[in-house]
Amino acid sequence: MTSEMWIWAAVGIVVAAALAGLGALAVLFALAHGEKGPRRFAVAPVEGDLETYFDEKAAWAATATTTVPGTPEHVWAVLAAGGYLALPFLLSGPDVDGDKLVYRGPFSAWAEEVARKEPGRELVTTGAGVSAPLLIKSFGQRFLLRPAPNGVMIAWTVAITPKWIGFLPLRWTGFVARPVLGFVLRRAFR
């Protein structure tokens, strides 16, 4: 094979990979949109005790903590109203409808249901559905609110168990997400 043929083969492989990637994004985009998007594929309910799931059982979890000015009642009002995690072009939501929450992004959408709430103190949600199949086994979020000397301390935990690699010890990677979760948390409740 000549060097010219090798170059054309490499270009062909790169173009094929780019087209496959664009095709995958188009499929994810289509699955995430529409009324059914966030509940297109059901996820397993969190098994056992919720605290144990967040603190030990979930394959991956990260907790961000910050203190914001205001009262626990004010922070609870923001949680109850929804829309607090909206990031332009990346994420909208949650849209709150009673005990159901829906989040949407350009290539993913997911639905949660309130598992436990204590106004002004705690909100725990667990996954009900996702737009992309074969990825997530279970997931949930936990918001803990505590009075602090200069406002309200919020501890936000996100926990996920993937379907195919949930047996791997992924928890140690949570430190990577913690700064991002902290930024989103501070932005949401400023």
mmCIF file with all atom_site columns, C-alpha atoms in Angstrom:
data_model
loop_
_atom_site.group_PDB
_atom_site.id
_atom_site.type_symbol
_atom_site.label_atom_id
_atom_site.label_alt_id
_atom_site.label_comp_id
_atom_site.label_asym_id
_atom_site.label_entity_id
_atom_site.label_seq_id
_atom_site.pdbx_PDB_ins_code
_atom_site.Cartn_x
_atom_site.Cartn_y
_atom_site.Cartn_z
_atom_site.occupancy
_atom_site.B_iso_or_equiv
_atom_site.pdbx_formal_charge
_atom_site.auth_seq_id
_atom_site.auth_comp_id
_atom_site.auth_asym_id
_atom_site.auth_atom_id
_atom_site.pdbx_PDB_model_num
ATOM 1   C CA . MET A 1 1   ? 0.000   0.000  0.000  1.00 0.00 ? 1   MET A CA 1
ATOM 2   C CA . THR A 1 2   ? 1.305   3.399  -0.877 1.00 0.00 ? 2   THR A CA 1
ATOM 3   C CA . SER A 1 3   ? 1.459   6.277  1.556  1.00 0.00 ? 3   SER A CA 1
ATOM 4   C CA . GLU A 1 4   ? -1.318  8.018  -0.380 1.00 0.00 ? 4   GLU A CA 1
ATOM 5   C CA . MET A 1 5   ? -3.593  5.007  0.144  1.00 0.00 ? 5   MET A CA 1
ATOM 6   C CA . TRP A 1 6   ? -2.815  5.014  3.872  1.00 0.00 ? 6   TRP A CA 1
ATOM 7   C CA . ILE A 1 7   ? -3.734  8.697  4.083  1.00 0.00 ? 7   ILE A CA 1
ATOM 8   C CA . TRP A 1 8   ? -7.061  8.117  2.277  1.00 0.00 ? 8   TRP A CA 1
ATOM 9   C CA . ALA A 1 9   ? -7.801  5.147  4.538  1.00 0.00 ? 9   ALA A CA 1
ATOM 10  C CA . ALA A 1 10  ? -7.125  7.267  7.633  1.00 0.00 ? 10  ALA A CA 1
ATOM 11  C CA . VAL A 1 11  ? -9.325  10.081 6.308  1.00 0.00 ? 11  VAL A CA 1
ATOM 12  C CA . GLY A 1 12  ? -12.082 7.556  5.610  1.00 0.00 ? 12  GLY A CA 1
ATOM 13  C CA . ILE A 1 13  ? -11.887 6.166  9.138  1.00 0.00 ? 13  ILE A CA 1
ATOM 14  C CA . VAL A 1 14  ? -12.015 9.656  10.655 1.00 0.00 ? 14  VAL A CA 1
ATOM 15  C CA . VAL A 1 15  ? -15.003 10.652 8.488  1.00 0.00 ? 15  VAL A CA 1
ATOM 16  C CA . ALA A 1 16  ? -16.837 7.392  9.328  1.00 0.00 ? 16  ALA A CA 1
ATOM 17  C CA . ALA A 1 17  ? -16.223 7.921  13.053 1.00 0.00 ? 17  ALA A CA 1
ATOM 18  C CA . ALA A 1 18  ? -17.445 11.526 12.843 1.00 0.00 ? 18  ALA A CA 1
ATOM 19  C CA . LEU A 1 19  ? -20.608 10.469 11.003 1.00 0.00 ? 19  LEU A CA 1
ATOM 20  C CA . ALA A 1 20  ? -21.260 7.691  13.532 1.00 0.00 ? 20  ALA A CA 1
ATOM 21  C CA . GLY A 1 21  ? -20.852 10.203 16.381 1.00 0.00 ? 21  GLY A CA 1
ATOM 22  C CA . LEU A 1 22  ? -23.232 12.667 14.752 1.00 0.00 ? 22  LEU A CA 1
ATOM 23  C CA . GLY A 1 23  ? -25.716 9.853  14.200 1.00 0.00 ? 23  GLY A CA 1
ATOM 24  C CA . ALA A 1 24  ? -25.521 8.851  17.870 1.00 0.00 ? 24  ALA A CA 1
ATOM 25  C CA . LEU A 1 25  ? -26.094 12.467 18.946 1.00 0.00 ? 25  LEU A CA 1
ATOM 26  C CA . ALA A 1 26  ? -29.102 12.697 16.607 1.00 0.00 ? 26  ALA A CA 1
ATOM 27  C CA . VAL A 1 27  ? -30.601 9.560  18.182 1.00 0.00 ? 27  VAL A CA 1
ATOM 28  C CA . LEU A 1 28  ? -29.992 10.868 21.724 1.00 0.00 ? 28  LEU A CA 1
ATOM 29  C CA . PHE A 1 29  ? -31.531 14.218 20.748 1.00 0.00 ? 29  PHE A CA 1
ATOM 30  C CA . ALA A 1 30  ? -34.653 12.515 19.375 1.00 0.00 ? 30  ALA A CA 1
ATOM 31  C CA . LEU A 1 31  ? -35.022 10.247 22.429 1.00 0.00 ? 31  LEU A CA 1
ATOM 32  C CA . ALA A 1 32  ? -34.704 13.169 24.874 1.00 0.00 ? 32  ALA A CA 1
ATOM 33  C CA . HIS A 1 33  ? -37.415 15.321 23.331 1.00 0.00 ? 33  HIS A CA 1
ATOM 34  C CA . GLY A 1 34  ? -41.160 15.058 23.349 1.00 0.00 ? 34  GLY A CA 1
ATOM 35  C CA . GLU A 1 35  ? -43.573 14.414 26.177 1.00 0.00 ? 35  GLU A CA 1
ATOM 36  C CA . LYS A 1 36  ? -42.341 10.861 26.696 1.00 0.00 ? 36  LYS A CA 1
ATOM 37  C CA . GLY A 1 37  ? -38.613 11.735 26.641 1.00 0.00 ? 37  GLY A CA 1
ATOM 38  C CA . PRO A 1 38  ? -37.817 11.783 30.383 1.00 0.00 ? 38  PRO A CA 1
ATOM 39  C CA . ARG A 1 39  ? -39.803 8.593  31.023 1.00 0.00 ? 39  ARG A CA 1
ATOM 40  C CA . ARG A 1 40  ? -39.022 6.756  27.804 1.00 0.00 ? 40  ARG A CA 1
ATOM 41  C CA . PHE A 1 41  ? -37.108 4.026  29.669 1.00 0.00 ? 41  PHE A CA 1
ATOM 42  C CA . ALA A 1 42  ? -37.915 3.141  33.276 1.00 0.00 ? 42  ALA A CA 1
ATOM 43  C CA . VAL A 1 43  ? -35.165 2.764  35.847 1.00 0.00 ? 43  VAL A CA 1
ATOM 44  C CA . ALA A 1 44  ? -35.131 0.377  38.787 1.00 0.00 ? 44  ALA A CA 1
ATOM 45  C CA . PRO A 1 45  ? -36.323 1.763  42.097 1.00 0.00 ? 45  PRO A CA 1
ATOM 46  C CA . VAL A 1 46  ? -33.664 2.342  44.719 1.00 0.00 ? 46  VAL A CA 1
ATOM 47  C CA . GLU A 1 47  ? -33.457 -0.872 46.709 1.00 0.00 ? 47  GLU A CA 1
ATOM 48  C CA . GLY A 1 48  ? -33.377 -0.818 50.485 1.00 0.00 ? 48  GLY A CA 1
ATOM 49  C CA . ASP A 1 49  ? -32.809 2.150  52.744 1.00 0.00 ? 49  ASP A CA 1
ATOM 50  C CA . LEU A 1 50  ? -32.354 5.490  50.956 1.00 0.00 ? 50  LEU A CA 1
ATOM 51  C CA . GLU A 1 51  ? -29.630 6.665  53.330 1.00 0.00 ? 51  GLU A CA 1
ATOM 52  C CA . THR A 1 52  ? -27.643 3.496  52.690 1.00 0.00 ? 52  THR A CA 1
ATOM 53  C CA . TYR A 1 53  ? -28.035 3.986  48.930 1.00 0.00 ? 53  TYR A CA 1
ATOM 54  C CA . PHE A 1 54  ? -26.675 7.536  49.030 1.00 0.00 ? 54  PHE A CA 1
ATOM 55  C CA . ASP A 1 55  ? -23.924 6.835  51.560 1.00 0.00 ? 55  ASP A CA 1
ATOM 56  C CA . GLU A 1 56  ? -22.750 3.346  50.494 1.00 0.00 ? 56  GLU A CA 1
ATOM 57  C CA . LYS A 1 57  ? -24.693 1.336  47.901 1.00 0.00 ? 57  LYS A CA 1
ATOM 58  C CA . ALA A 1 58  ? -24.752 3.591  44.832 1.00 0.00 ? 58  ALA A CA 1
ATOM 59  C CA . ALA A 1 59  ? -21.849 2.828  42.518 1.00 0.00 ? 59  ALA A CA 1
ATOM 60  C CA . TRP A 1 60  ? -21.098 6.555  42.160 1.00 0.00 ? 60  TRP A CA 1
ATOM 61  C CA . ALA A 1 61  ? -21.987 9.442  44.446 1.00 0.00 ? 61  ALA A CA 1
ATOM 62  C CA . ALA A 1 62  ? -20.786 12.951 45.113 1.00 0.00 ? 62  ALA A CA 1
ATOM 63  C CA . THR A 1 63  ? -21.822 15.499 47.728 1.00 0.00 ? 63  THR A CA 1
ATOM 64  C CA . ALA A 1 64  ? -21.355 19.252 47.469 1.00 0.00 ? 64  ALA A CA 1
ATOM 65  C CA . THR A 1 65  ? -21.906 21.531 50.442 1.00 0.00 ? 65  THR A CA 1
ATOM 66  C CA . THR A 1 66  ? -22.295 25.275 50.494 1.00 0.00 ? 66  THR A CA 1
ATOM 67  C CA . THR A 1 67  ? -23.797 27.977 52.682 1.00 0.00 ? 67  THR A CA 1
ATOM 68  C CA . VAL A 1 68  ? -26.167 30.514 51.162 1.00 0.00 ? 68  VAL A CA 1
ATOM 69  C CA . PRO A 1 69  ? -27.772 33.592 52.708 1.00 0.00 ? 69  PRO A CA 1
ATOM 70  C CA . GLY A 1 70  ? -31.397 33.295 53.781 1.00 0.00 ? 70  GLY A CA 1
ATOM 71  C CA . THR A 1 71  ? -33.549 30.945 55.777 1.00 0.00 ? 71  THR A CA 1
ATOM 72  C CA . PRO A 1 72  ? -34.296 27.241 55.334 1.00 0.00 ? 72  PRO A CA 1
ATOM 73  C CA . GLU A 1 73  ? -37.847 28.233 54.373 1.00 0.00 ? 73  GLU A CA 1
ATOM 74  C CA . HIS A 1 74  ? -36.542 30.446 51.556 1.00 0.00 ? 74  HIS A CA 1
ATOM 75  C CA . VAL A 1 75  ? -34.285 27.683 50.209 1.00 0.00 ? 75  VAL A CA 1
ATOM 76  C CA . TRP A 1 76  ? -37.185 25.222 50.485 1.00 0.00 ? 76  TRP A CA 1
ATOM 77  C CA . ALA A 1 77  ? -39.391 27.612 48.480 1.00 0.00 ? 77  ALA A CA 1
ATOM 78  C CA . VAL A 1 78  ? -36.765 27.630 45.707 1.00 0.00 ? 78  VAL A CA 1
ATOM 79  C CA . LEU A 1 79  ? -36.609 23.805 45.767 1.00 0.00 ? 79  LEU A CA 1
ATOM 80  C CA . ALA A 1 80  ? -40.400 23.520 45.674 1.00 0.00 ? 80  ALA A CA 1
ATOM 81  C CA . ALA A 1 81  ? -40.749 25.997 42.797 1.00 0.00 ? 81  ALA A CA 1
ATOM 82  C CA . GLY A 1 82  ? -38.305 24.134 40.524 1.00 0.00 ? 82  GLY A CA 1
ATOM 83  C CA . GLY A 1 83  ? -36.037 25.536 37.828 1.00 0.00 ? 83  GLY A CA 1
ATOM 84  C CA . TYR A 1 84  ? -33.118 25.888 40.241 1.00 0.00 ? 84  TYR A CA 1
ATOM 85  C CA . LEU A 1 85  ? -30.686 23.723 38.243 1.00 0.00 ? 85  LEU A CA 1
ATOM 86  C CA . ALA A 1 86  ? -31.223 25.436 34.897 1.00 0.00 ? 86  ALA A CA 1
ATOM 87  C CA . LEU A 1 87  ? -28.033 26.088 32.945 1.00 0.00 ? 87  LEU A CA 1
ATOM 88  C CA . PRO A 1 88  ? -28.466 27.867 29.590 1.00 0.00 ? 88  PRO A CA 1
ATOM 89  C CA . PHE A 1 89  ? -28.198 25.459 26.624 1.00 0.00 ? 89  PHE A CA 1
ATOM 90  C CA . LEU A 1 90  ? -27.251 22.549 28.909 1.00 0.00 ? 90  LEU A CA 1
ATOM 91  C CA . LEU A 1 91  ? -30.093 21.818 31.313 1.00 0.00 ? 91  LEU A CA 1
ATOM 92  C CA . SER A 1 92  ? -33.569 22.968 32.224 1.00 0.00 ? 92  SER A CA 1
ATOM 93  C CA . GLY A 1 93  ? -35.370 21.997 35.336 1.00 0.00 ? 93  GLY A CA 1
ATOM 94  C CA . PRO A 1 94  ? -36.560 20.622 37.338 1.00 0.00 ? 94  PRO A CA 1
ATOM 95  C CA . ASP A 1 95  ? -40.096 21.188 36.180 1.00 0.00 ? 95  ASP A CA 1
ATOM 96  C CA . VAL A 1 96  ? -42.089 20.312 39.285 1.00 0.00 ? 96  VAL A CA 1
ATOM 97  C CA . ASP A 1 97  ? -45.547 18.758 39.071 1.00 0.00 ? 97  ASP A CA 1
ATOM 98  C CA . GLY A 1 98  ? -46.586 17.669 42.561 1.00 0.00 ? 98  GLY A CA 1
ATOM 99  C CA . ASP A 1 99  ? -44.153 14.923 43.574 1.00 0.00 ? 99  ASP A CA 1
ATOM 100 C CA . LYS A 1 100 ? -42.741 14.494 40.039 1.00 0.00 ? 100 LYS A CA 1
ATOM 101 C CA . LEU A 1 101 ? -39.683 16.339 38.728 1.00 0.00 ? 101 LEU A CA 1
ATOM 102 C CA . VAL A 1 102 ? -38.455 16.455 35.119 1.00 0.00 ? 102 VAL A CA 1
ATOM 103 C CA . TYR A 1 103 ? -35.042 17.607 33.866 1.00 0.00 ? 103 TYR A CA 1
ATOM 104 C CA . ARG A 1 104 ? -34.197 18.153 30.184 1.00 0.00 ? 104 ARG A CA 1
ATOM 105 C CA . GLY A 1 105 ? -30.977 18.685 28.292 1.00 0.00 ? 105 GLY A CA 1
ATOM 106 C CA . PRO A 1 106 ? -30.249 18.681 24.565 1.00 0.00 ? 106 PRO A CA 1
ATOM 107 C CA . PHE A 1 107 ? -29.226 15.006 24.526 1.00 0.00 ? 107 PHE A CA 1
ATOM 108 C CA . SER A 1 108 ? -30.755 13.613 27.714 1.00 0.00 ? 108 SER A CA 1
ATOM 109 C CA . ALA A 1 109 ? -33.828 13.900 29.875 1.00 0.00 ? 109 ALA A CA 1
ATOM 110 C CA . TRP A 1 110 ? -34.790 12.207 33.117 1.00 0.00 ? 110 TRP A CA 1
ATOM 111 C CA . ALA A 1 111 ? -37.662 12.063 35.576 1.00 0.00 ? 111 ALA A CA 1
ATOM 112 C CA . GLU A 1 112 ? -37.616 11.705 39.348 1.00 0.00 ? 112 GLU A CA 1
ATOM 113 C CA . GLU A 1 113 ? -40.209 11.200 42.040 1.00 0.00 ? 113 GLU A CA 1
ATOM 114 C CA . VAL A 1 114 ? -40.093 12.540 45.571 1.00 0.00 ? 114 VAL A CA 1
ATOM 115 C CA . ALA A 1 115 ? -39.243 9.716  47.944 1.00 0.00 ? 115 ALA A CA 1
ATOM 116 C CA . ARG A 1 116 ? -39.102 11.771 51.121 1.00 0.00 ? 116 ARG A CA 1
ATOM 117 C CA . LYS A 1 117 ? -39.590 15.414 51.992 1.00 0.00 ? 117 LYS A CA 1
ATOM 118 C CA . GLU A 1 118 ? -39.526 17.381 55.160 1.00 0.00 ? 118 GLU A CA 1
ATOM 119 C CA . PRO A 1 119 ? -40.153 21.056 54.306 1.00 0.00 ? 119 PRO A CA 1
ATOM 120 C CA . GLY A 1 120 ? -37.265 23.279 55.342 1.00 0.00 ? 120 GLY A CA 1
ATOM 121 C CA . ARG A 1 121 ? -34.999 20.316 56.142 1.00 0.00 ? 121 ARG A CA 1
ATOM 122 C CA . GLU A 1 122 ? -34.765 17.560 53.500 1.00 0.00 ? 122 GLU A CA 1
ATOM 123 C CA . LEU A 1 123 ? -35.775 16.606 49.966 1.00 0.00 ? 123 LEU A CA 1
ATOM 124 C CA . VAL A 1 124 ? -34.941 13.153 48.573 1.00 0.00 ? 124 VAL A CA 1
ATOM 125 C CA . THR A 1 125 ? -35.827 12.106 45.026 1.00 0.00 ? 125 THR A CA 1
ATOM 126 C CA . THR A 1 126 ? -35.276 8.844  43.189 1.00 0.00 ? 126 THR A CA 1
ATOM 127 C CA . GLY A 1 127 ? -35.154 8.127  39.489 1.00 0.00 ? 127 GLY A CA 1
ATOM 128 C CA . ALA A 1 128 ? -38.310 7.172  37.611 1.00 0.00 ? 128 ALA A CA 1
ATOM 129 C CA . GLY A 1 129 ? -37.143 7.258  33.992 1.00 0.00 ? 129 GLY A CA 1
ATOM 130 C CA . VAL A 1 130 ? -34.468 8.300  31.502 1.00 0.00 ? 130 VAL A CA 1
ATOM 131 C CA . SER A 1 131 ? -34.362 9.070  27.796 1.00 0.00 ? 131 SER A CA 1
ATOM 132 C CA . ALA A 1 132 ? -31.327 6.940  26.902 1.00 0.00 ? 132 ALA A CA 1
ATOM 133 C CA . PRO A 1 133 ? -31.653 3.167  27.256 1.00 0.00 ? 133 PRO A CA 1
ATOM 134 C CA . LEU A 1 134 ? -29.143 0.740  28.714 1.00 0.00 ? 134 LEU A CA 1
ATOM 135 C CA . LEU A 1 135 ? -27.165 3.254  30.767 1.00 0.00 ? 135 LEU A CA 1
ATOM 136 C CA . ILE A 1 136 ? -28.664 3.880  34.207 1.00 0.00 ? 136 ILE A CA 1
ATOM 137 C CA . LYS A 1 137 ? -29.925 1.275  36.670 1.00 0.00 ? 137 LYS A CA 1
ATOM 138 C CA . SER A 1 138 ? -30.953 3.684  39.461 1.00 0.00 ? 138 SER A CA 1
ATOM 139 C CA . PHE A 1 139 ? -30.264 7.224  40.621 1.00 0.00 ? 139 PHE A CA 1
ATOM 140 C CA . GLY A 1 140 ? -31.364 9.862  43.084 1.00 0.00 ? 140 GLY A CA 1
ATOM 141 C CA . GLN A 1 141 ? -30.664 13.193 44.724 1.00 0.00 ? 141 GLN A CA 1
ATOM 142 C CA . ARG A 1 142 ? -30.711 14.340 48.317 1.00 0.00 ? 142 ARG A CA 1
ATOM 143 C CA . PHE A 1 143 ? -30.854 17.930 49.566 1.00 0.00 ? 143 PHE A CA 1
ATOM 144 C CA . LEU A 1 144 ? -30.225 18.465 53.285 1.00 0.00 ? 144 LEU A CA 1
ATOM 145 C CA . LEU A 1 145 ? -30.848 21.960 54.688 1.00 0.00 ? 145 LEU A CA 1
ATOM 146 C CA . ARG A 1 146 ? -29.439 23.083 58.030 1.00 0.00 ? 146 ARG A CA 1
ATOM 147 C CA . PRO A 1 147 ? -29.387 26.529 59.658 1.00 0.00 ? 147 PRO A CA 1
ATOM 148 C CA . ALA A 1 148 ? -25.927 28.085 59.653 1.00 0.00 ? 148 ALA A CA 1
ATOM 149 C CA . PRO A 1 149 ? -24.588 31.228 61.385 1.00 0.00 ? 149 PRO A CA 1
ATOM 150 C CA . ASN A 1 150 ? -24.747 33.257 58.166 1.00 0.00 ? 150 ASN A CA 1
ATOM 151 C CA . GLY A 1 151 ? -27.577 31.543 56.298 1.00 0.00 ? 151 GLY A CA 1
ATOM 152 C CA . VAL A 1 152 ? -28.423 27.982 55.317 1.00 0.00 ? 152 VAL A CA 1
ATOM 153 C CA . MET A 1 153 ? -26.019 25.106 54.800 1.00 0.00 ? 153 MET A CA 1
ATOM 154 C CA . ILE A 1 154 ? -27.092 22.972 51.829 1.00 0.00 ? 154 ILE A CA 1
ATOM 155 C CA . ALA A 1 155 ? -25.644 19.507 51.269 1.00 0.00 ? 155 ALA A CA 1
ATOM 156 C CA . TRP A 1 156 ? -26.547 18.132 47.821 1.00 0.00 ? 156 TRP A CA 1
ATOM 157 C CA . THR A 1 157 ? -25.813 14.488 47.057 1.00 0.00 ? 157 THR A CA 1
ATOM 158 C CA . VAL A 1 158 ? -26.172 12.948 43.605 1.00 0.00 ? 158 VAL A CA 1
ATOM 159 C CA . ALA A 1 159 ? -25.995 9.134  43.452 1.00 0.00 ? 159 ALA A CA 1
ATOM 160 C CA . ILE A 1 160 ? -26.022 6.930  40.341 1.00 0.00 ? 160 ILE A CA 1
ATOM 161 C CA . THR A 1 161 ? -25.719 3.226  39.680 1.00 0.00 ? 161 THR A CA 1
ATOM 162 C CA . PRO A 1 162 ? -24.956 2.461  36.009 1.00 0.00 ? 162 PRO A CA 1
ATOM 163 C CA . LYS A 1 163 ? -26.443 -0.661 34.423 1.00 0.00 ? 163 LYS A CA 1
ATOM 164 C CA . TRP A 1 164 ? -23.386 -2.357 32.968 1.00 0.00 ? 164 TRP A CA 1
ATOM 165 C CA . ILE A 1 165 ? -20.513 -1.137 35.104 1.00 0.00 ? 165 ILE A CA 1
ATOM 166 C CA . GLY A 1 166 ? -22.280 -0.686 38.433 1.00 0.00 ? 166 GLY A CA 1
ATOM 167 C CA . PHE A 1 167 ? -20.049 -3.328 39.997 1.00 0.00 ? 167 PHE A CA 1
ATOM 168 C CA . LEU A 1 168 ? -16.931 -1.179 39.526 1.00 0.00 ? 168 LEU A CA 1
ATOM 169 C CA . PRO A 1 169 ? -15.691 0.942  42.448 1.00 0.00 ? 169 PRO A CA 1
ATOM 170 C CA . LEU A 1 170 ? -16.635 4.321  40.935 1.00 0.00 ? 170 LEU A CA 1
ATOM 171 C CA . ARG A 1 171 ? -17.188 6.275  44.156 1.00 0.00 ? 171 ARG A CA 1
ATOM 172 C CA . TRP A 1 172 ? -13.586 7.419  44.354 1.00 0.00 ? 172 TRP A CA 1
ATOM 173 C CA . THR A 1 173 ? -14.165 9.556  41.208 1.00 0.00 ? 173 THR A CA 1
ATOM 174 C CA . GLY A 1 174 ? -16.748 11.700 43.020 1.00 0.00 ? 174 GLY A CA 1
ATOM 175 C CA . PHE A 1 175 ? -14.087 14.272 43.894 1.00 0.00 ? 175 PHE A CA 1
ATOM 176 C CA . VAL A 1 176 ? -13.972 15.250 40.200 1.00 0.00 ? 176 VAL A CA 1
ATOM 177 C CA . ALA A 1 177 ? -17.669 16.211 40.188 1.00 0.00 ? 177 ALA A CA 1
ATOM 178 C CA . ARG A 1 178 ? -17.694 17.952 43.576 1.00 0.00 ? 178 ARG A CA 1
ATOM 179 C CA . PRO A 1 179 ? -16.455 21.373 42.309 1.00 0.00 ? 179 PRO A CA 1
ATOM 180 C CA . VAL A 1 180 ? -18.986 21.315 39.456 1.00 0.00 ? 180 VAL A CA 1
ATOM 181 C CA . LEU A 1 181 ? -21.821 20.370 41.817 1.00 0.00 ? 181 LEU A CA 1
ATOM 182 C CA . GLY A 1 182 ? -20.703 23.115 44.192 1.00 0.00 ? 182 GLY A CA 1
ATOM 183 C CA . PHE A 1 183 ? -20.732 25.717 41.393 1.00 0.00 ? 183 PHE A CA 1
ATOM 184 C CA . VAL A 1 184 ? -24.213 24.652 40.276 1.00 0.00 ? 184 VAL A CA 1
ATOM 185 C CA . LEU A 1 185 ? -25.459 24.663 43.884 1.00 0.00 ? 185 LEU A CA 1
ATOM 186 C CA . ARG A 1 186 ? -24.116 28.160 44.594 1.00 0.00 ? 186 ARG A CA 1
ATOM 187 C CA . ARG A 1 187 ? -25.564 29.420 41.299 1.00 0.00 ? 187 ARG A CA 1
ATOM 188 C CA . ALA A 1 188 ? -28.970 27.855 41.986 1.00 0.00 ? 188 ALA A CA 1
ATOM 189 C CA . PHE A 1 189 ? -29.448 29.351 45.448 1.00 0.00 ? 189 PHE A CA 1
ATOM 190 C CA . ARG A 1 190 ? -27.712 32.706 45.205 1.00 0.00 ? 190 ARG A CA 1
#
